[in-house]
mmCIF file of C-alpha atoms in Angstrom:
data_model
loop_
_atom_site.group_PDB
_atom_site.id
_atom_site.type_symbol
_atom_site.label_atom_id
_atom_site.label_comp_id
_atom_site.label_asym_id
_atom_site.label_seq_id
_atom_site.Cartn_x
_atom_site.Cartn_y
_atom_site.Cartn_z
ATOM 1 C CA MET Y 115 7.153 23.591 -1.248
ATOM 2 C CA LYS Y 116 8.425 22.166 1.934
ATOM 3 C CA ILE Y 117 12.121 20.583 2.171
ATOM 4 C CA LEU Y 118 10.437 17.372 3.496
ATOM 5 C CA THR Y 119 8.428 16.895 0.303
ATOM 6 C CA LEU Y 120 11.688 16.806 -1.851
ATOM 7 C CA ASN Y 121 12.495 13.427 0.010
ATOM 8 C CA PHE Y 122 9.559 11.918 -1.643
ATOM 9 C CA LEU Y 123 9.725 13.149 -5.333
ATOM 10 C CA THR Y 124 11.758 12.223 -8.181
ATOM 11 C CA CYS Y 125 11.839 13.167 -11.781
ATOM 12 C CA ALA Y 126 8.331 12.469 -13.452
ATOM 13 C CA ARG Y 127 9.735 10.962 -16.632
ATOM 14 C CA LYS Y 128 9.386 7.116 -16.953
ATOM 15 C CA THR Y 129 12.908 6.755 -18.213
ATOM 16 C CA CYS Y 130 14.430 8.305 -15.247
ATOM 17 C CA LYS Y 131 12.665 6.130 -12.634
ATOM 18 C CA SER Y 132 15.396 3.473 -12.536
ATOM 19 C CA SER Y 133 18.242 5.943 -12.397
ATOM 20 C CA PRO Y 134 19.744 6.898 -8.899
ATOM 21 C CA ALA Y 135 20.805 10.293 -10.331
ATOM 22 C CA ALA Y 136 17.081 11.282 -10.584
ATOM 23 C CA PHE Y 137 16.732 11.543 -6.700
ATOM 24 C CA PRO Y 138 16.789 14.045 -5.094
ATOM 25 C CA LEU Y 139 16.000 16.707 -7.561
ATOM 26 C CA HIS Y 140 18.482 19.635 -7.512
ATOM 27 C CA PRO Y 141 17.085 23.140 -6.448
ATOM 28 C CA ARG Y 142 18.407 26.091 -8.581
ATOM 29 C CA ASP Y 143 17.627 29.786 -8.026
ATOM 30 C CA ALA Y 144 15.686 28.995 -4.957
ATOM 31 C CA GLU Y 145 13.957 31.688 -3.028
ATOM 32 C CA LEU Y 146 13.366 30.381 0.467
ATOM 33 C CA GLU Y 147 10.688 31.449 3.012
ATOM 34 C CA ILE Y 148 9.908 30.441 6.374
ATOM 35 C CA VAL Y 149 6.126 29.422 6.859
ATOM 36 C CA GLU Y 150 5.158 28.606 10.322
ATOM 37 C CA THR Y 151 3.106 25.295 10.913
ATOM 38 C CA GLU Y 152 1.911 23.491 14.094
ATOM 39 C CA PHE Y 153 4.719 21.644 15.899
ATOM 40 C CA ASN Y 154 4.122 17.978 16.197
ATOM 41 C CA ALA Y 155 7.102 16.395 18.064
ATOM 42 C CA LEU Y 156 5.640 12.822 17.444
ATOM 43 C CA PHE Y 157 5.420 13.533 13.748
ATOM 44 C CA ILE Y 158 9.197 14.543 13.722
ATOM 45 C CA GLN Y 159 10.161 11.437 15.563
ATOM 46 C CA ASN Y 160 8.071 9.038 13.369
ATOM 47 C CA ILE Y 161 8.945 10.657 9.955
ATOM 48 C CA LEU Y 162 12.800 10.585 10.523
ATOM 49 C CA PRO Y 163 13.056 6.936 9.925
ATOM 50 C CA ARG Y 164 11.525 7.490 6.410
ATOM 51 C CA VAL Y 165 13.915 10.287 5.547
ATOM 52 C CA GLU Y 166 16.755 9.534 3.176
ATOM 53 C CA TRP Y 167 19.214 11.360 5.090
ATOM 54 C CA ASP Y 168 21.978 11.780 2.657
ATOM 55 C CA ALA Y 169 19.496 13.096 0.128
ATOM 56 C CA LEU Y 170 18.396 15.672 2.561
ATOM 57 C CA LYS Y 171 21.801 16.732 3.538
ATOM 58 C CA GLY Y 172 22.728 17.113 -0.157
ATOM 59 C CA LEU Y 173 19.754 19.215 -0.780
ATOM 60 C CA CYS Y 174 20.350 21.418 2.175
ATOM 61 C CA THR Y 175 23.896 21.914 1.156
ATOM 62 C CA GLU Y 176 22.639 23.120 -2.165
ATOM 63 C CA LEU Y 177 20.251 25.517 -0.564
ATOM 64 C CA GLY Y 178 23.048 26.894 1.701
ATOM 65 C CA LEU Y 179 21.285 25.577 4.758
ATOM 66 C CA THR Y 180 24.035 24.487 7.234
ATOM 67 C CA ASN Y 181 22.150 23.330 10.268
ATOM 68 C CA VAL Y 182 21.679 19.732 9.261
ATOM 69 C CA PRO Y 183 23.101 17.109 11.510
ATOM 70 C CA PRO Y 184 25.684 14.736 9.584
ATOM 71 C CA GLU Y 185 23.660 11.719 10.562
ATOM 72 C CA ALA Y 186 19.994 11.033 11.090
ATOM 73 C CA PRO Y 187 19.304 11.825 14.760
ATOM 74 C CA GLU Y 188 18.562 9.032 16.991
ATOM 75 C CA PRO Y 189 15.068 8.883 18.853
ATOM 76 C CA LYS Y 190 16.784 9.430 22.212
ATOM 77 C CA GLU Y 191 18.054 12.848 20.986
ATOM 78 C CA LEU Y 192 14.597 14.136 20.295
ATOM 79 C CA PHE Y 193 13.174 14.330 23.656
ATOM 80 C CA ASP Y 194 14.758 15.488 26.910
ATOM 81 C CA THR Y 195 15.386 12.495 29.312
ATOM 82 C CA SER Y 196 17.234 14.773 31.971
ATOM 83 C CA ILE Y 197 14.007 15.308 33.811
ATOM 84 C CA LYS Y 198 12.961 12.327 35.866
ATOM 85 C CA SER Y 199 10.782 10.720 33.462
ATOM 86 C CA ALA Y 200 9.494 7.784 35.420
ATOM 87 C CA GLY Y 201 5.688 7.591 35.277
ATOM 88 C CA ILE Y 202 5.631 10.399 32.615
ATOM 89 C CA ASP Y 203 3.130 9.954 29.969
ATOM 90 C CA GLU Y 204 4.687 9.567 26.501
ATOM 91 C CA LYS Y 205 2.807 12.709 25.263
ATOM 92 C CA GLU Y 206 4.330 14.759 27.900
ATOM 93 C CA LYS Y 207 7.919 14.096 27.048
ATOM 94 C CA GLU Y 208 9.755 17.441 26.499
ATOM 95 C CA PRO Y 209 10.986 17.828 22.768
ATOM 96 C CA THR Y 210 14.612 18.983 22.505
ATOM 97 C CA GLN Y 211 15.818 22.013 20.535
ATOM 98 C CA LEU Y 212 17.076 19.563 17.943
ATOM 99 C CA THR Y 213 13.432 18.388 17.318
ATOM 100 C CA ARG Y 214 12.216 21.882 17.033
ATOM 101 C CA ASP Y 215 15.148 22.790 14.504
ATOM 102 C CA LEU Y 216 14.175 19.765 12.491
ATOM 103 C CA HIS Y 217 10.641 20.927 12.568
ATOM 104 C CA ASN Y 218 11.860 24.380 11.253
ATOM 105 C CA LEU Y 219 13.925 22.715 8.621
ATOM 106 C CA LEU Y 220 11.596 19.899 7.222
ATOM 107 C CA LEU Y 221 8.199 21.601 7.529
ATOM 108 C CA GLU Y 222 8.649 25.365 7.770
ATOM 109 C CA THR Y 223 11.416 25.913 5.342
ATOM 110 C CA THR Y 224 9.787 26.246 1.922
ATOM 111 C CA ILE Y 225 10.893 26.947 -1.589
ATOM 112 C CA GLN Y 226 8.593 29.814 -2.836
ATOM 113 C CA SER Y 227 10.071 30.002 -6.452
ATOM 114 C CA GLY Y 228 12.981 28.492 -8.286
ATOM 115 C CA LYS Y 229 13.606 25.346 -10.266
ATOM 116 C CA LEU Y 230 14.019 21.764 -9.450
ATOM 117 C CA VAL Y 231 16.539 19.847 -11.933
ATOM 118 C CA CYS Y 232 16.817 16.180 -12.683
ATOM 119 C CA GLY Y 233 20.195 14.998 -12.215
ATOM 120 C CA ASN Y 234 19.862 12.269 -14.816
ATOM 121 C CA CYS Y 235 18.084 13.828 -17.787
ATOM 122 C CA GLY Y 236 18.607 17.480 -16.726
ATOM 123 C CA HIS Y 237 14.879 18.524 -17.171
ATOM 124 C CA GLU Y 238 14.067 21.572 -15.139
ATOM 125 C CA TYR Y 239 10.643 21.881 -13.297
ATOM 126 C CA ALA Y 240 9.516 25.294 -12.327
ATOM 127 C CA ILE Y 241 8.205 26.407 -8.687
ATOM 128 C CA LYS Y 242 6.085 29.250 -8.562
ATOM 129 C CA GLU Y 243 4.205 30.719 -5.534
ATOM 130 C CA GLY Y 244 5.163 27.609 -3.711
ATOM 131 C CA ILE Y 245 3.728 25.154 -6.076
ATOM 132 C CA ALA Y 246 6.050 22.795 -8.194
ATOM 133 C CA ASN Y 247 4.918 22.009 -11.721
ATOM 134 C CA PHE Y 248 5.992 18.356 -12.632
ATOM 135 C CA LEU Y 249 3.812 18.303 -16.004
ATOM 136 C CA LEU Y 250 5.882 17.214 -18.921
ATOM 137 C CA PRO Y 251 5.483 18.224 -22.492
ATOM 138 C CA SER Y 252 3.840 15.405 -24.352
ATOM 139 C CA HIS Y 253 6.805 14.271 -26.227
ATOM 140 C CA MET Y 254 8.735 13.526 -22.945
ATOM 141 C CA VAL Y 255 6.049 11.442 -21.136
ATOM 142 C CA MET E 59 -26.417 11.705 1.976
ATOM 143 C CA ALA E 60 -26.589 7.901 1.816
ATOM 144 C CA GLY E 61 -24.561 6.249 4.629
ATOM 145 C CA ALA E 62 -25.069 9.058 7.135
ATOM 146 C CA SER E 63 -27.528 6.697 9.125
ATOM 147 C CA HIS E 64 -24.607 4.169 9.543
ATOM 148 C CA GLN E 65 -22.786 6.696 11.658
ATOM 149 C CA VAL E 66 -23.174 5.895 15.352
ATOM 150 C CA SER E 67 -21.288 8.953 16.661
ATOM 151 C CA GLN E 68 -21.238 12.619 15.514
ATOM 152 C CA PRO E 69 -20.082 12.924 11.882
ATOM 153 C CA LEU E 70 -16.706 14.456 11.620
ATOM 154 C CA PRO E 71 -16.881 18.130 10.303
ATOM 155 C CA THR E 72 -16.556 18.563 6.464
ATOM 156 C CA PRO E 73 -13.567 20.900 5.601
ATOM 157 C CA SER E 74 -14.527 24.370 4.179
ATOM 158 C CA THR E 75 -13.688 25.150 0.466
ATOM 159 C CA SER E 76 -15.440 28.565 0.325
ATOM 160 C CA HIS E 77 -12.198 30.144 -0.733
ATOM 161 C CA ILE E 78 -12.161 28.334 -4.070
ATOM 162 C CA SER E 79 -13.622 29.716 -7.254
ATOM 163 C CA PHE E 80 -15.483 26.826 -8.827
ATOM 164 C CA ASP E 81 -15.306 28.324 -12.339
ATOM 165 C CA ASN E 82 -12.282 26.098 -13.109
ATOM 166 C CA VAL E 83 -11.938 23.713 -10.029
ATOM 167 C CA TYR E 84 -14.243 20.684 -9.448
ATOM 168 C CA GLU E 85 -16.815 21.555 -6.702
ATOM 169 C CA PRO E 86 -17.360 18.913 -4.054
ATOM 170 C CA ALA E 87 -20.248 16.753 -5.015
ATOM 171 C CA GLU E 88 -21.759 13.275 -4.239
ATOM 172 C CA ASP E 89 -18.536 11.435 -5.250
ATOM 173 C CA SER E 90 -16.481 13.593 -2.766
ATOM 174 C CA TYR E 91 -18.802 13.101 -0.051
ATOM 175 C CA LEU E 92 -19.091 9.442 -0.624
ATOM 176 C CA PHE E 93 -15.370 9.441 0.099
ATOM 177 C CA LEU E 94 -15.802 11.248 3.484
ATOM 178 C CA ASP E 95 -18.440 8.754 4.270
ATOM 179 C CA ALA E 96 -16.264 5.905 3.374
ATOM 180 C CA LEU E 97 -13.240 6.927 5.237
ATOM 181 C CA SER E 98 -15.144 7.827 8.415
ATOM 182 C CA SER E 99 -17.161 4.635 8.483
ATOM 183 C CA SER E 100 -16.531 2.200 11.306
ATOM 184 C CA THR E 101 -15.267 -0.468 8.857
ATOM 185 C CA GLU E 102 -12.621 1.693 7.273
ATOM 186 C CA LYS E 103 -11.497 3.102 10.574
ATOM 187 C CA ASP E 104 -11.014 -0.577 11.926
ATOM 188 C CA PHE E 105 -9.187 -1.665 8.662
ATOM 189 C CA LEU E 106 -6.838 1.582 8.729
ATOM 190 C CA ARG E 107 -6.272 1.459 12.382
ATOM 191 C CA SER E 108 -5.249 -2.051 12.419
ATOM 192 C CA ARG E 109 -3.187 -1.772 9.267
ATOM 193 C CA PHE E 110 -1.279 1.370 10.640
ATOM 194 C CA SER E 111 -1.268 0.474 14.255
ATOM 195 C CA VAL E 112 1.856 1.186 16.038
ATOM 196 C CA SER E 113 1.693 -2.389 17.618
ATOM 197 C CA SER E 114 1.080 -3.856 14.104
ATOM 198 C CA HIS E 115 2.398 -7.371 13.575
ATOM 199 C CA ARG E 116 2.738 -6.666 9.778
ATOM 200 C CA GLU E 117 6.215 -5.321 10.001
ATOM 201 C CA SER E 118 9.039 -7.349 11.177
ATOM 202 C CA THR E 119 10.141 -4.604 13.708
ATOM 203 C CA SER E 120 8.025 -2.375 15.816
ATOM 204 C CA THR E 121 10.195 0.502 14.611
ATOM 205 C CA ALA E 122 8.904 0.173 11.124
ATOM 206 C CA ALA E 123 5.291 0.141 12.275
ATOM 207 C CA SER E 124 5.702 3.437 14.204
ATOM 208 C CA ASN E 125 7.018 5.148 11.035
ATOM 209 C CA SER E 126 4.550 8.017 9.971
ATOM 210 C CA PRO E 127 2.053 6.772 7.301
ATOM 211 C CA THR E 128 1.980 8.785 4.042
ATOM 212 C CA VAL E 129 -1.100 9.830 2.233
ATOM 213 C CA LEU E 130 -1.477 10.780 -1.436
ATOM 214 C CA GLU E 131 -4.627 11.982 -3.000
ATOM 215 C CA VAL E 132 -4.188 12.095 -6.737
ATOM 216 C CA GLY E 133 -6.379 14.667 -8.677
ATOM 217 C CA ILE E 134 -7.037 16.453 -5.438
ATOM 218 C CA GLY E 135 -9.540 19.178 -6.957
ATOM 219 C CA SER E 136 -10.770 21.200 -4.064
ATOM 220 C CA GLY E 137 -8.844 19.377 -1.511
ATOM 221 C CA VAL E 138 -11.914 18.379 0.572
ATOM 222 C CA VAL E 139 -11.142 14.695 0.897
ATOM 223 C CA LEU E 140 -7.412 15.115 1.635
ATOM 224 C CA ALA E 141 -8.361 17.962 4.197
ATOM 225 C CA PHE E 142 -10.795 15.608 5.914
ATOM 226 C CA LEU E 143 -8.408 12.701 6.230
ATOM 227 C CA THR E 144 -5.489 14.917 7.454
ATOM 228 C CA ALA E 145 -7.503 17.044 9.936
ATOM 229 C CA HIS E 146 -9.215 14.105 11.376
ATOM 230 C CA SER E 147 -6.510 11.571 11.105
ATOM 231 C CA GLY E 148 -6.442 11.061 14.911
ATOM 232 C CA GLU E 149 -10.211 10.139 14.710
ATOM 233 C CA ILE E 150 -9.835 7.991 11.510
ATOM 234 C CA LEU E 151 -6.321 6.442 11.763
ATOM 235 C CA GLY E 152 -6.003 6.674 15.450
ATOM 236 C CA ARG E 153 -2.608 8.759 14.971
ATOM 237 C CA THR E 154 -1.559 12.275 14.240
ATOM 238 C CA ASP E 155 1.792 11.647 12.682
ATOM 239 C CA ILE E 156 0.654 11.275 9.057
ATOM 240 C CA LEU E 157 2.127 13.040 6.245
ATOM 241 C CA SER E 158 -0.295 13.954 3.478
ATOM 242 C CA PHE E 159 0.449 14.837 -0.247
ATOM 243 C CA GLY E 160 -1.940 15.878 -3.186
ATOM 244 C CA THR E 161 -1.446 16.203 -6.975
ATOM 245 C CA ASP E 162 -3.602 17.864 -9.654
ATOM 246 C CA ILE E 163 -3.032 18.453 -13.395
ATOM 247 C CA ASN E 164 -4.891 21.854 -12.707
ATOM 248 C CA THR E 165 -2.759 24.321 -10.978
ATOM 249 C CA PHE E 166 -5.820 26.481 -9.824
ATOM 250 C CA ALA E 167 -6.843 23.192 -8.060
ATOM 251 C CA CYS E 168 -3.435 22.844 -6.328
ATOM 252 C CA HIS E 169 -3.424 26.392 -5.103
ATOM 253 C CA GLY E 170 -7.089 25.862 -3.791
ATOM 254 C CA ALA E 171 -6.427 22.583 -2.396
ATOM 255 C CA ILE E 172 -3.192 23.314 -0.235
ATOM 256 C CA LYS E 173 -5.314 26.008 1.464
ATOM 257 C CA THR E 174 -8.220 23.661 1.931
ATOM 258 C CA VAL E 175 -5.902 21.214 3.802
ATOM 259 C CA ASP E 176 -3.994 23.875 5.671
ATOM 260 C CA VAL E 177 -7.139 25.611 7.098
ATOM 261 C CA ALA E 178 -8.594 22.321 8.074
ATOM 262 C CA SER E 179 -5.543 21.137 9.603
ATOM 263 C CA ARG E 180 -5.228 24.294 11.656
ATOM 264 C CA ALA E 181 -8.684 24.098 12.746
ATOM 265 C CA PHE E 182 -8.108 20.659 14.602
ATOM 266 C CA PRO E 183 -4.753 20.776 15.856
ATOM 267 C CA THR E 184 -5.285 17.815 18.358
ATOM 268 C CA THR E 185 -6.301 15.366 15.557
ATOM 269 C CA SER E 186 -4.597 16.589 12.701
ATOM 270 C CA GLY E 187 -1.636 15.055 10.854
ATOM 271 C CA CYS E 188 0.859 16.958 8.806
ATOM 272 C CA LEU E 189 0.413 18.365 5.231
ATOM 273 C CA GLY E 190 3.473 17.916 2.955
ATOM 274 C CA ASP E 191 2.663 19.698 -0.501
ATOM 275 C CA VAL E 192 0.215 19.657 -3.169
ATOM 276 C CA VAL E 193 1.979 19.550 -6.501
ATOM 277 C CA ASN E 194 1.053 20.220 -10.142
ATOM 278 C CA ALA E 195 1.568 16.799 -11.627
ATOM 279 C CA ASP E 196 0.168 13.981 -13.870
ATOM 280 C CA LEU E 197 -1.296 11.349 -11.402
ATOM 281 C CA SER E 198 1.308 9.914 -9.234
ATOM 282 C CA SER E 199 4.067 10.133 -11.613
ATOM 283 C CA THR E 200 6.490 12.249 -9.658
ATOM 284 C CA PHE E 201 6.406 10.276 -6.408
ATOM 285 C CA ARG E 202 9.130 7.752 -5.514
ATOM 286 C CA ASP E 203 8.788 4.051 -5.750
ATOM 287 C CA GLY E 204 6.800 2.451 -2.934
ATOM 288 C CA CYS E 205 6.696 5.570 -0.768
ATOM 289 C CA ILE E 206 2.794 5.926 -0.518
ATOM 290 C CA ASP E 207 0.857 4.092 2.196
ATOM 291 C CA ILE E 208 -2.570 5.310 1.506
ATOM 292 C CA LEU E 209 -3.564 6.514 -2.004
ATOM 293 C CA ILE E 210 -7.003 8.260 -2.846
ATOM 294 C CA PHE E 211 -8.239 8.876 -6.164
ATOM 295 C CA ASN E 212 -11.729 10.453 -7.230
ATOM 296 C CA PRO E 213 -10.957 10.224 -11.008
ATOM 297 C CA PRO E 214 -12.493 11.670 -14.020
ATOM 298 C CA TYR E 215 -14.964 8.850 -14.527
ATOM 299 C CA VAL E 216 -17.526 10.069 -16.917
ATOM 300 C CA PRO E 217 -17.607 8.067 -20.351
ATOM 301 C CA THR E 218 -16.660 10.686 -23.106
ATOM 302 C CA GLU E 219 -15.555 10.263 -26.704
ATOM 303 C CA ALA E 220 -12.036 10.975 -25.697
ATOM 304 C CA ALA E 221 -9.947 12.124 -22.897
ATOM 305 C CA PRO E 222 -9.304 15.951 -22.971
ATOM 306 C CA ASP E 223 -6.749 17.284 -25.532
ATOM 307 C CA LEU E 224 -3.836 18.485 -23.468
ATOM 308 C CA SER E 225 -2.038 20.281 -26.334
ATOM 309 C CA GLU E 226 -3.002 23.745 -25.082
ATOM 310 C CA HIS E 227 -2.836 22.701 -21.448
ATOM 311 C CA ASP E 228 0.240 24.728 -20.568
ATOM 312 C CA VAL E 229 -1.319 28.002 -21.854
ATOM 313 C CA TYR E 230 -4.660 27.285 -19.754
ATOM 314 C CA ASN E 231 -2.754 26.018 -16.758
ATOM 315 C CA GLU E 232 -0.836 29.361 -16.126
ATOM 316 C CA TYR E 233 -1.735 30.399 -12.659
ATOM 317 C CA ILE E 234 -3.181 33.840 -12.236
ATOM 318 C CA LYS E 235 -4.571 34.917 -8.933
ATOM 319 C CA LYS E 236 -7.334 37.117 -10.025
ATOM 320 C CA PRO E 237 -8.006 36.640 -13.968
ATOM 321 C CA ALA E 238 -8.398 40.039 -15.542
ATOM 322 C CA MET E 239 -11.060 38.674 -17.780
ATOM 323 C CA GLU E 240 -13.052 35.364 -17.818
ATOM 324 C CA SER E 241 -11.765 32.736 -19.996
ATOM 325 C CA PHE E 242 -14.450 30.406 -21.010
ATOM 326 C CA GLU E 243 -12.079 28.085 -22.992
ATOM 327 C CA ARG E 244 -9.754 27.850 -20.209
ATOM 328 C CA ASP E 245 -12.331 27.182 -17.522
ATOM 329 C CA SER E 246 -14.078 24.527 -19.675
ATOM 330 C CA HIS E 247 -10.790 22.958 -20.392
ATOM 331 C CA LEU E 248 -9.682 22.702 -16.794
ATOM 332 C CA LEU E 249 -13.021 21.392 -15.712
ATOM 333 C CA SER E 250 -13.282 18.848 -18.283
ATOM 334 C CA LEU E 251 -10.074 17.347 -16.694
ATOM 335 C CA SER E 252 -11.900 16.731 -13.614
ATOM 336 C CA TYR E 253 -14.811 14.622 -15.085
ATOM 337 C CA ALA E 254 -13.992 13.447 -18.693
ATOM 338 C CA GLY E 255 -12.637 9.916 -18.527
ATOM 339 C CA GLY E 256 -12.665 8.986 -22.171
ATOM 340 C CA LEU E 257 -13.560 5.438 -23.244
ATOM 341 C CA ASP E 258 -15.690 3.693 -20.623
ATOM 342 C CA GLY E 259 -14.721 6.707 -18.346
ATOM 343 C CA MET E 260 -11.652 4.511 -17.655
ATOM 344 C CA GLU E 261 -8.699 6.156 -19.516
ATOM 345 C CA VAL E 262 -7.206 8.157 -16.771
ATOM 346 C CA THR E 263 -8.149 5.564 -13.932
ATOM 347 C CA THR E 264 -6.395 2.740 -15.805
ATOM 348 C CA ARG E 265 -3.285 4.799 -16.128
ATOM 349 C CA LEU E 266 -3.345 5.371 -12.239
ATOM 350 C CA VAL E 267 -4.070 1.687 -11.527
ATOM 351 C CA ASP E 268 -1.135 0.534 -13.720
ATOM 352 C CA ASP E 269 1.209 2.773 -11.547
ATOM 353 C CA LEU E 270 -0.131 1.265 -8.128
ATOM 354 C CA PRO E 271 2.391 -1.587 -8.071
ATOM 355 C CA ARG E 272 5.095 0.926 -8.241
ATOM 356 C CA ILE E 273 3.927 3.790 -6.009
ATOM 357 C CA LEU E 274 2.219 1.782 -3.218
ATOM 358 C CA HIS E 275 4.302 0.682 -0.163
ATOM 359 C CA PRO E 276 4.774 -3.251 -0.956
ATOM 360 C CA THR E 277 2.999 -4.357 2.284
ATOM 361 C CA ARG E 278 1.310 -1.595 3.871
ATOM 362 C CA GLY E 279 -0.146 0.083 0.525
ATOM 363 C CA VAL E 280 -3.823 0.647 0.136
ATOM 364 C CA ALA E 281 -5.631 2.556 -2.435
ATOM 365 C CA TYR E 282 -9.173 3.914 -2.635
ATOM 366 C CA ILE E 283 -10.596 4.524 -5.925
ATOM 367 C CA LEU E 284 -13.985 5.653 -7.068
ATOM 368 C CA LEU E 285 -15.921 4.165 -9.959
ATOM 369 C CA CYS E 286 -19.337 4.857 -11.526
ATOM 370 C CA ALA E 287 -21.486 2.034 -12.885
ATOM 371 C CA GLN E 288 -20.464 2.692 -16.543
ATOM 372 C CA ASN E 289 -16.829 2.097 -15.734
ATOM 373 C CA LYS E 290 -17.746 -1.643 -15.593
ATOM 374 C CA PRO E 291 -16.691 -1.995 -11.986
ATOM 375 C CA LEU E 292 -16.673 -5.847 -12.076
ATOM 376 C CA GLN E 293 -14.353 -6.038 -14.895
ATOM 377 C CA VAL E 294 -12.160 -3.262 -13.255
ATOM 378 C CA LYS E 295 -11.925 -5.423 -10.022
ATOM 379 C CA ASP E 296 -10.982 -8.677 -11.832
ATOM 380 C CA GLN E 297 -8.342 -6.737 -13.829
ATOM 381 C CA ILE E 298 -6.888 -5.217 -10.750
ATOM 382 C CA LYS E 299 -6.601 -8.800 -8.973
ATOM 383 C CA LEU E 300 -5.562 -10.749 -12.032
ATOM 384 C CA GLN E 301 -2.974 -8.337 -13.491
ATOM 385 C CA HIS E 302 -1.571 -6.643 -10.374
ATOM 386 C CA GLY E 303 -2.233 -9.293 -7.676
ATOM 387 C CA PHE E 304 -4.178 -6.896 -5.241
ATOM 388 C CA ASN E 305 -7.316 -7.549 -3.458
ATOM 389 C CA ALA E 306 -10.018 -5.214 -4.694
ATOM 390 C CA GLU E 307 -13.299 -4.870 -2.998
ATOM 391 C CA THR E 308 -16.201 -2.370 -2.898
ATOM 392 C CA ILE E 309 -16.477 -0.870 0.403
ATOM 393 C CA ARG E 310 -18.992 2.011 -0.180
ATOM 394 C CA SER E 311 -21.568 2.777 -2.660
ATOM 395 C CA SER E 312 -24.164 5.316 -3.321
ATOM 396 C CA GLY E 313 -26.614 2.526 -3.396
ATOM 397 C CA GLN E 314 -30.180 3.643 -3.030
ATOM 398 C CA GLN E 315 -31.075 4.667 -6.542
ATOM 399 C CA ALA E 316 -30.242 2.811 -9.600
ATOM 400 C CA GLY E 317 -29.333 5.814 -11.520
ATOM 401 C CA TRP E 318 -26.885 5.912 -14.435
ATOM 402 C CA GLU E 319 -24.119 7.453 -12.119
ATOM 403 C CA LYS E 320 -24.330 5.052 -9.397
ATOM 404 C CA LEU E 321 -20.963 5.292 -7.527
ATOM 405 C CA GLN E 322 -18.785 2.959 -5.603
ATOM 406 C CA ILE E 323 -15.535 3.254 -3.802
ATOM 407 C CA LEU E 324 -13.024 0.259 -4.159
ATOM 408 C CA ARG E 325 -10.497 -0.633 -1.729
ATOM 409 C CA VAL E 326 -7.182 -2.101 -3.287
ATOM 410 C CA TRP E 327 -4.598 -3.752 -0.934
ATOM 411 C CA LYS E 328 -2.493 -6.734 -0.331
ATOM 412 C CA ASP E 329 -2.877 -8.997 2.743
#
């Protein structure tokens, strides 16, 4: 499970939906693994405005990942503008190291096993072989 | 396949699912292919491209329009539909910055589908969007409010006496890479989840429809849902319009023969 995915998920229980404490879920006993994926700089640029930065930072702190910028990066930090870019096509802009680091953090850093805990109800969801299980026992639905 | 003649250009390649054992995961069938047909039709490409165009006037600022669209396929099964949309997103949506997710109640489907999308995505690096994850979940229940732009659902639509009994689901859903022995009970339970829809074949679809106002992005959100004739599609469309205030139109059907399992795909959205 990718770090980015956790920015879109919350506790599956209906009763937790309105609670701010149900997002983000808290990792526990997480085993991390880097899984390489295709680098798409435009994706990083356009997904950033949708990322809840504080939730991402909190999650990374809990996972012991320290390379997260304190604030969401500005679009101008993502591409190298030192080269004279007049006339250069949008697609040929050179991504910065920051963009590559964000790609590595958001899409390539994965939780292979562990648990995700709801900060509101305390329910634990298991992650096994990279797949998280959000199915609830029938009495909790 | 019906609809193939509508394609002017070369049809987009269908993702491979050859790594999946179809003993306990739904094998791509006519309904799956109707989705591929619908999503790559010129009408839906035009609709999606204008809805998710970077220069769209739907959003008050150009920044919001350039944000990556998110896609969620609920009940992903083999993953063939999400893999198709993700790998060909440059062709279909006209942009390659989409983020796609899938869910399934069947963990074997989740493991298979994530590979289907990943393989297809790597095979088409110049047109592919990004795969987020496939999670083992009930419908869209675990996604945050308003965070999905495009939702796809090929539901269990066959009318059955009751929706499958889930009391033993935990046991059957335990993921084993290579089962030491065949489990007929497990496999038939897991397969039943992919087709058995209970009363009118609508018990599961109704639950998903009821979650649409919560899960879909309030302005950009659009859902594609497949129905069969026995689901009473006219009633379903009226219900979606009246109860939830969405538009609901049939955009593709398996038309030609008037068989009992005639299929259609609804597009559900707000103007």
